[in-house]
XYZ file of N, CA and C in Angstrom:
579
model
N 195.109 -93.296 174.029
C 195.145 -93.427 175.480
C 194.904 -94.894 175.845
N 195.736 -95.425 176.726
C 195.560 -96.814 177.135
C 194.388 -96.924 178.109
N 193.885 -98.141 178.253
C 192.771 -98.364 179.171
C 193.186 -98.073 180.616
N 194.436 -98.387 180.961
C 194.927 -98.062 182.308
C 194.829 -96.564 182.561
N 195.159 -95.776 181.536
C 195.103 -94.324 181.698
C 193.676 -93.835 181.896
N 192.698 -94.519 181.306
C 191.303 -94.142 181.522
C 190.941 -94.274 183.002
N 191.395 -95.352 183.620
C 191.134 -95.553 185.050
C 191.826 -94.467 185.871
N 193.076 -94.207 185.542
C 193.851 -93.195 186.271
C 193.181 -91.824 186.137
N 192.763 -91.469 184.931
C 192.098 -90.174 184.722
C 190.808 -90.086 185.522
N 190.055 -91.175 185.565
C 188.799 -91.173 186.309
C 189.065 -90.995 187.811
N 190.003 -91.772 188.342
C 190.333 -91.672 189.772
C 190.840 -90.267 190.098
N 191.621 -89.697 189.191
C 192.213 -88.372 189.418
C 191.168 -87.264 189.505
N 189.963 -87.517 189.017
C 188.886 -86.534 189.163
C 188.460 -86.422 190.625
N 188.680 -87.490 191.375
C 188.268 -87.528 192.778
C 189.409 -87.219 193.731
N 190.574 -87.790 193.438
C 191.714 -87.618 194.343
C 193.010 -87.488 193.537
N 193.977 -86.717 194.045
C 195.279 -86.637 193.356
C 196.078 -87.925 193.609
N 196.785 -88.365 192.599
C 197.600 -89.580 192.706
C 199.064 -89.255 192.463
N 199.931 -89.898 193.235
C 201.368 -89.773 193.007
C 201.751 -90.747 191.890
N 202.936 -90.578 191.348
C 203.422 -91.496 190.305
C 203.486 -92.933 190.845
N 203.907 -93.073 192.092
C 203.987 -94.404 192.715
C 202.598 -95.044 192.797
N 201.601 -94.255 193.199
C 200.232 -94.783 193.305
C 199.679 -95.158 191.928
N 200.014 -94.358 190.935
C 199.584 -94.666 189.563
C 200.152 -96.009 189.132
N 201.412 -96.241 189.401
C 202.050 -97.518 189.027
C 201.421 -98.693 189.786
N 201.116 -98.497 191.060
C 200.472 -99.556 191.858
C 199.131 -99.934 191.237
N 198.354 -98.931 190.846
C 197.042 -99.192 190.237
C 197.216 -99.918 188.913
N 198.167 -99.473 188.093
C 198.395 -100.113 186.782
C 198.860 -101.560 186.933
N 199.597 -101.858 187.997
C 200.112 -103.217 188.225
C 199.013 -104.222 188.569
N 197.842 -103.745 188.905
C 196.761 -104.640 189.341
C 196.226 -105.526 188.225
N 196.521 -105.176 186.962
C 196.046 -105.973 185.827
C 194.532 -106.170 185.898
N 193.835 -105.054 185.948
C 192.391 -105.047 186.156
C 191.567 -105.200 184.877
N 192.162 -104.973 183.731
C 191.410 -104.803 182.489
C 191.103 -106.153 181.814
N 189.811 -106.292 181.406
C 189.378 -107.485 180.663
C 188.477 -107.054 179.513
N 188.528 -107.810 178.426
C 187.714 -107.554 177.239
C 186.585 -108.573 177.184
N 185.398 -108.126 176.849
C 184.227 -108.999 176.745
C 183.524 -108.724 175.423
N 183.013 -109.766 174.818
C 182.310 -109.645 173.538
C 180.845 -109.276 173.754
N 180.267 -108.690 172.716
C 178.841 -108.373 172.718
C 178.049 -109.637 173.047
N 177.039 -109.506 173.890
C 176.152 -110.587 174.350
C 176.785 -111.532 175.373
N 178.035 -111.302 175.744
C 178.666 -112.150 176.747
C 178.053 -111.851 178.114
N 177.734 -112.898 178.852
C 177.144 -112.739 180.182
C 178.241 -112.559 181.227
N 178.081 -111.537 182.046
C 178.995 -111.321 183.164
C 178.465 -112.008 184.417
N 177.132 -112.111 184.483
C 176.485 -112.686 185.659
C 175.139 -113.256 185.237
N 174.835 -114.437 185.714
C 173.542 -115.061 185.432
C 172.708 -115.125 186.702
N 171.401 -115.160 186.516
C 170.504 -115.345 187.644
C 170.889 -116.643 188.355
N 170.958 -116.618 189.671
C 171.314 -117.805 190.451
C 172.797 -117.931 190.741
N 173.634 -117.193 190.017
C 175.075 -117.222 190.267
C 175.443 -116.289 191.417
N 176.580 -116.562 192.011
C 177.129 -115.678 193.025
C 178.123 -114.744 192.331
N 177.917 -113.454 192.477
C 178.832 -112.486 191.869
C 180.135 -112.473 192.656
N 181.233 -112.708 191.958
C 182.542 -112.715 192.602
C 183.324 -111.451 192.295
N 182.784 -110.635 191.345
C 183.509 -109.447 190.923
C 182.565 -108.258 190.779
N 183.161 -107.075 190.883
C 182.464 -105.846 190.532
C 183.211 -105.285 189.315
N 182.616 -104.304 188.646
C 183.150 -103.851 187.371
C 183.148 -102.332 187.287
N 183.998 -101.832 186.401
C 183.995 -100.428 186.028
C 184.093 -100.392 184.517
N 183.145 -99.717 183.865
C 183.073 -99.727 182.402
C 184.042 -98.689 181.827
N 185.008 -99.182 181.072
C 185.946 -98.299 180.379
C 185.442 -97.990 178.974
N 184.870 -98.998 178.321
C 184.204 -98.769 177.038
C 183.143 -99.843 176.856
N 182.093 -99.468 176.126
C 181.000 -100.399 175.878
C 179.796 -100.113 176.751
N 178.860 -101.054 176.711
C 177.617 -100.906 177.459
C 177.201 -102.268 178.010
N 176.855 -102.277 179.284
C 176.386 -103.483 179.964
C 174.957 -103.229 180.405
N 174.104 -104.227 180.237
C 172.725 -104.063 180.712
C 172.447 -105.055 181.827
N 171.614 -104.611 182.750
C 171.123 -105.470 183.827
C 169.668 -105.770 183.512
N 169.285 -107.042 183.642
C 167.901 -107.413 183.376
C 167.547 -108.662 184.159
N 166.251 -108.874 184.320
C 165.765 -110.097 184.930
C 164.675 -110.665 184.037
N 164.333 -111.902 184.273
C 163.287 -112.558 183.490
C 162.002 -112.601 184.304
N 160.905 -112.183 183.678
C 159.594 -112.263 184.308
C 158.656 -112.899 183.298
N 158.159 -114.067 183.644
C 157.294 -114.831 182.737
C 157.957 -115.030 181.375
N 159.252 -115.299 181.392
C 160.002 -115.566 180.169
C 160.376 -114.328 179.376
N 160.027 -113.155 179.874
C 160.310 -111.900 179.176
C 161.401 -111.135 179.903
N 162.350 -110.592 179.137
C 163.432 -109.806 179.720
C 162.925 -108.425 180.121
N 163.279 -108.003 181.334
C 162.930 -106.664 181.833
C 164.229 -105.958 182.202
N 164.569 -104.932 181.449
C 165.808 -104.182 181.689
C 165.651 -103.256 182.884
N 166.672 -103.254 183.731
C 166.631 -102.386 184.909
C 167.704 -101.307 184.893
N 168.762 -101.505 184.113
C 169.823 -100.497 184.078
C 170.720 -100.735 182.877
N 171.337 -99.641 182.422
C 172.377 -99.680 181.397
C 173.585 -98.964 181.974
N 174.728 -99.608 181.892
C 175.972 -99.048 182.401
C 176.874 -98.756 181.217
N 177.361 -97.524 181.146
C 178.253 -97.133 180.059
C 179.548 -96.583 180.649
N 180.375 -96.015 179.790
C 181.692 -95.537 180.186
C 181.654 -94.716 181.480
N 182.643 -94.999 182.312
C 182.842 -94.309 183.597
C 181.741 -94.588 184.611
N 181.108 -95.731 184.494
C 180.135 -96.138 185.501
C 180.587 -97.446 186.126
N 180.358 -97.553 187.420
C 180.720 -98.782 188.119
C 179.495 -99.670 188.260
N 179.758 -100.958 188.333
C 178.707 -101.961 188.486
C 179.071 -102.813 189.697
N 178.261 -102.723 190.727
C 178.452 -103.571 191.896
C 177.189 -104.411 192.046
N 177.225 -105.645 191.538
C 176.025 -106.480 191.628
C 175.571 -106.662 193.077
N 174.263 -106.676 193.278
C 173.710 -106.884 194.615
C 174.277 -108.166 195.215
N 174.392 -109.197 194.397
C 174.922 -110.486 194.839
C 176.353 -110.359 195.368
N 177.121 -109.443 194.795
C 178.498 -109.218 195.245
C 178.501 -108.718 196.686
N 177.541 -107.856 197.012
C 177.444 -107.287 198.354
C 176.817 -108.262 199.354
N 175.740 -108.924 198.927
C 174.975 -109.760 199.862
C 175.519 -111.179 200.001
N 176.341 -111.592 199.036
C 176.868 -112.971 198.994
C 175.731 -113.982 198.836
N 174.661 -113.563 198.166
C 173.529 -114.432 197.855
C 173.444 -114.583 196.343
N 172.734 -115.611 195.849
C 172.605 -115.767 194.394
C 171.958 -114.547 193.760
N 172.423 -114.223 192.569
C 171.896 -113.068 191.845
C 170.464 -113.319 191.399
N 169.672 -112.274 191.421
C 168.294 -112.350 190.950
C 168.166 -111.805 189.544
N 169.276 -111.370 188.955
C 169.230 -110.802 187.612
C 170.494 -111.155 186.832
N 170.502 -110.736 185.586
C 171.610 -110.990 184.662
C 172.358 -109.688 184.386
N 173.634 -109.808 184.081
C 174.430 -108.724 183.530
C 174.981 -109.220 182.196
N 174.707 -108.477 181.138
C 175.103 -108.896 179.799
C 175.712 -107.720 179.046
N 176.734 -108.007 178.244
C 177.360 -106.961 177.436
C 176.469 -106.665 176.235
N 175.979 -105.453 176.154
C 175.137 -105.041 175.034
C 176.003 -104.682 173.829
N 177.261 -104.376 174.086
C 178.259 -104.068 173.062
C 179.547 -104.774 173.467
N 180.539 -104.802 172.577
C 181.870 -105.231 173.001
C 182.289 -104.288 174.129
N 182.867 -104.844 175.194
C 183.175 -104.038 176.382
C 184.614 -104.227 176.837
N 185.140 -103.167 177.413
C 186.401 -103.222 178.141
C 186.048 -102.804 179.561
N 186.299 -103.717 180.499
C 185.916 -103.492 181.887
C 187.121 -103.652 182.809
N 187.130 -102.843 183.851
C 188.085 -103.048 184.939
C 187.363 -103.897 185.982
N 188.034 -104.941 186.447
C 187.426 -105.868 187.389
C 187.981 -105.674 188.787
N 187.112 -105.862 189.745
C 187.529 -105.826 191.134
C 186.968 -107.036 191.851
N 187.658 -107.453 192.883
C 187.172 -108.539 193.744
C 187.504 -108.133 195.172
N 186.898 -108.800 196.133
C 187.174 -108.459 197.533
C 188.673 -108.486 197.811
N 189.329 -109.568 197.395
C 190.760 -109.721 197.664
C 191.582 -108.647 196.960
N 191.323 -108.458 195.662
C 192.071 -107.469 194.880
C 191.822 -106.055 195.417
N 190.564 -105.749 195.725
C 190.229 -104.421 196.236
C 190.905 -104.161 197.579
N 190.916 -105.172 198.439
C 191.548 -105.019 199.754
C 193.041 -104.739 199.618
N 193.713 -105.490 198.738
C 195.153 -105.278 198.520
C 195.417 -103.879 197.985
N 194.576 -103.443 197.046
C 194.749 -102.118 196.455
C 194.538 -101.021 197.506
N 193.530 -101.191 198.350
C 193.267 -100.188 199.401
C 194.386 -100.149 200.440
N 195.023 -101.305 200.683
C 196.163 -101.321 201.607
C 197.334 -100.542 201.020
N 197.533 -100.651 199.701
C 198.656 -99.983 199.041
C 198.370 -98.506 198.756
N 197.086 -98.186 198.484
C 196.697 -96.800 198.183
C 195.471 -96.468 199.049
N 195.689 -96.223 200.353
C 194.575 -96.027 201.288
C 193.636 -94.867 200.935
N 194.146 -93.851 200.261
C 193.274 -92.715 199.974
C 192.195 -93.038 198.941
N 192.280 -94.204 198.313
C 191.193 -94.639 197.418
C 189.894 -94.839 198.194
N 190.005 -95.105 199.490
C 188.817 -95.282 200.334
C 187.931 -94.043 200.284
N 188.538 -92.866 200.321
C 187.793 -91.606 200.247
C 187.020 -91.529 198.941
N 187.681 -91.870 197.837
C 187.033 -91.825 196.535
C 185.871 -92.813 196.470
N 186.080 -94.003 196.975
C 185.042 -95.039 196.940
C 183.828 -94.599 197.754
N 184.068 -94.013 198.899
C 182.946 -93.539 199.723
C 182.181 -92.431 199.008
N 182.900 -91.519 198.384
C 182.255 -90.426 197.659
C 181.444 -90.972 196.484
N 182.032 -91.899 195.729
C 181.317 -92.505 194.599
C 180.079 -93.260 195.083
N 180.209 -93.989 196.173
C 179.075 -94.749 196.715
C 177.940 -93.826 197.122
N 178.274 -92.734 197.771
C 177.245 -91.768 198.164
C 176.556 -91.165 196.947
N 177.339 -90.800 195.936
C 176.770 -90.231 194.712
C 175.842 -91.234 194.029
N 176.277 -92.493 193.952
C 175.452 -93.523 193.312
C 174.174 -93.770 194.091
N 174.262 -93.798 195.407
C 173.077 -94.033 196.231
C 172.041 -92.930 196.022
N 172.485 -91.691 196.061
C 171.578 -90.569 195.849
C 170.946 -90.659 194.455
N 171.767 -90.960 193.456
C 171.261 -91.054 192.080
C 170.215 -92.159 191.951
N 170.445 -93.298 192.577
C 169.489 -94.411 192.499
C 168.172 -94.065 193.184
N 168.230 -93.371 194.306
C 167.010 -92.966 194.999
C 166.212 -92.005 194.117
N 166.897 -91.047 193.510
C 166.228 -90.096 192.620
C 165.585 -90.838 191.440
N 166.340 -91.741 190.809
C 165.816 -92.487 189.662
C 164.601 -93.326 190.063
N 164.666 -93.962 191.217
C 163.550 -94.794 191.670
C 162.309 -93.939 191.923
N 162.496 -92.798 192.592
C 161.375 -91.898 192.855
C 160.760 -91.388 191.552
N 161.616 -91.021 190.596
C 161.112 -90.532 189.312
C 160.366 -91.627 188.568
N 160.858 -92.845 188.620
C 160.189 -93.944 187.925
C 158.796 -94.166 188.498
N 158.677 -94.070 189.818
C 157.384 -94.290 190.476
C 156.397 -93.171 190.184
N 156.868 -91.935 190.086
C 155.954 -90.798 190.012
C 155.764 -90.231 188.606
N 156.674 -90.497 187.681
C 156.576 -89.941 186.338
C 155.705 -90.808 185.442
N 155.037 -90.165 184.503
C 154.301 -90.896 183.469
C 155.326 -91.483 182.496
N 154.932 -92.449 181.652
C 155.883 -92.990 180.670
C 156.505 -91.899 179.788
N 155.698 -90.914 179.391
C 156.244 -89.842 178.555
C 157.258 -89.008 179.336
N 156.966 -88.722 180.597
C 157.913 -87.978 181.434
C 159.204 -88.774 181.630
N 159.075 -90.101 181.789
C 160.270 -90.947 181.944
C 161.149 -90.859 180.701
N 160.510 -90.889 179.524
C 161.267 -90.815 178.280
C 161.934 -89.444 178.140
N 161.198 -88.373 178.419
C 161.772 -87.026 178.343
C 162.927 -86.871 179.338
N 162.768 -87.459 180.505
C 163.817 -87.445 181.516
C 165.062 -88.180 181.007
N 164.844 -89.305 180.362
C 165.953 -90.069 179.781
C 166.657 -89.245 178.704
N 165.874 -88.561 177.855
C 166.456 -87.708 176.817
C 167.314 -86.599 177.433
N 166.861 -86.073 178.549
C 167.577 -84.978 179.190
C 168.823 -85.458 179.930
N 168.683 -86.537 180.713
C 169.772 -86.957 181.596
C 170.736 -87.963 180.974
N 170.240 -88.776 180.042
C 171.099 -89.798 179.445
C 170.853 -89.901 177.937
N 171.006 -88.790 177.217
C 170.685 -88.776 175.786
C 171.506 -89.779 174.967
N 172.705 -90.098 175.444
C 173.557 -91.062 174.745
C 172.895 -92.432 174.623
N 172.051 -92.795 175.584
C 171.400 -94.108 175.546
C 170.382 -94.207 174.411
N 169.729 -93.106 174.102
C 168.635 -93.134 173.132
C 169.112 -93.589 171.758
N 170.300 -93.186 171.359
C 170.831 -93.596 170.057
C 171.680 -94.858 170.136
N 171.941 -95.306 171.316
C 172.876 -96.415 171.516
C 172.175 -97.737 171.845
N 171.014 -97.652 172.468
C 170.314 -98.829 172.958
C 169.144 -99.141 172.022
N 168.974 -100.406 171.628
C 167.813 -100.750 170.798
C 166.497 -100.346 171.479
N 165.533 -99.922 170.670
C 164.266 -99.413 171.204
C 163.557 -100.402 172.118
N 163.594 -101.694 171.784
C 162.884 -102.659 172.621
C 163.505 -102.756 174.012
N 164.815 -102.541 174.109
C 165.463 -102.510 175.431
C 165.091 -101.226 176.175
N 165.079 -100.094 175.459
C 164.697 -98.828 176.093
C 163.262 -98.889 176.603
N 162.363 -99.450 175.796
C 160.961 -99.558 176.207
C 160.846 -100.369 177.494
N 161.534 -101.488 177.544
C 161.515 -102.332 178.742
C 162.056 -101.568 179.945
N 163.125 -100.834 179.751
C 163.741 -100.034 180.807
C 162.771 -98.978 181.335
N 161.975 -98.406 180.430
C 161.009 -97.374 180.806
C 159.708 -97.964 181.346
N 159.585 -99.286 181.280
C 158.402 -99.952 181.819
C 157.197 -99.867 180.897
N 157.452 -99.776 179.585
C 156.366 -99.682 178.604
C 156.644 -100.619 177.436
N 155.669 -100.740 176.537
C 155.870 -101.574 175.358
C 156.610 -100.777 174.291
N 157.147 -101.480 173.326
C 157.848 -100.816 172.228
C 156.869 -99.954 171.416
N 155.634 -100.412 171.272
C 154.612 -99.647 170.551
C 154.340 -98.331 171.276
N 154.203 -98.395 172.596
C 153.974 -97.171 173.383
C 155.142 -96.206 173.243
N 156.356 -96.739 173.264
C 157.528 -95.880 173.120
C 157.528 -95.218 171.743
N 157.185 -95.955 170.718
C 157.119 -95.377 169.368
C 156.099 -94.246 169.308
N 154.952 -94.429 169.954
C 153.925 -93.371 169.985
C 154.439 -92.128 170.711
N 155.089 -92.345 171.835
C 155.639 -91.222 172.603
C 156.664 -90.466 171.765
N 157.554 -91.197 171.125
C 158.595 -90.567 170.293
C 157.972 -89.767 169.154
N 156.928 -90.336 168.541
C 156.254 -89.641 167.431
C 155.568 -88.372 167.940
N 154.902 -88.467 169.077
C 154.203 -87.323 169.646
C 155.202 -86.207 170.001
N 156.338 -86.582 170.563
C 157.352 -85.596 170.942
C 157.962 -84.955 169.704
N 158.222 -85.731 168.668
C 158.832 -85.180 167.450
C 157.888 -84.193 166.765
N 156.578 -84.417 166.874
C 155.591 -83.513 166.299
C 155.582 -82.190 167.076
N 155.777 -82.262 168.393
C 155.765 -81.076 169.242
C 156.990 -80.198 169.032
N 158.079 -80.801 168.578
C 159.343 -80.061 168.435
C 159.424 -79.294 167.173
């Protein structure tokens, strides 16, 4: 399956597309390849693009006292809209490819042209935005109220693919704990099972 077809299949989950609309989307030349550890966005930069992950994993992180703090991992079929892209202010965090990635890129100009040619994409974008907003609120509430062990169990339940895919030190940072604490939690859970 080509990368263009991955985008078409994803969009088709939300809205039906005609053959003409499929060709318009494919003509946009949205697909770019990025190497592992390649930075998509640096702190202080202005984000000019948003992304959709076709393959690979991208992490969002910021630096605090010289230490990286992971805030999100984006994998296949997830969109990335940097805050800087929306606010037109310098980014406060980094976006880095944790693996080799294939991403679909969007920009204000490209997105506007695409929406003019395929207006019903607006419905899909609104639905996706609402779903993402609700998901982020839930994740934020859970992070505030759950213990570190509950956060890890929640991650195992909701995003089990990350546990085997992301290095432990990144997962620990994402969960807001040390790598040693994460190892203890994992050991305690494995004993219970």
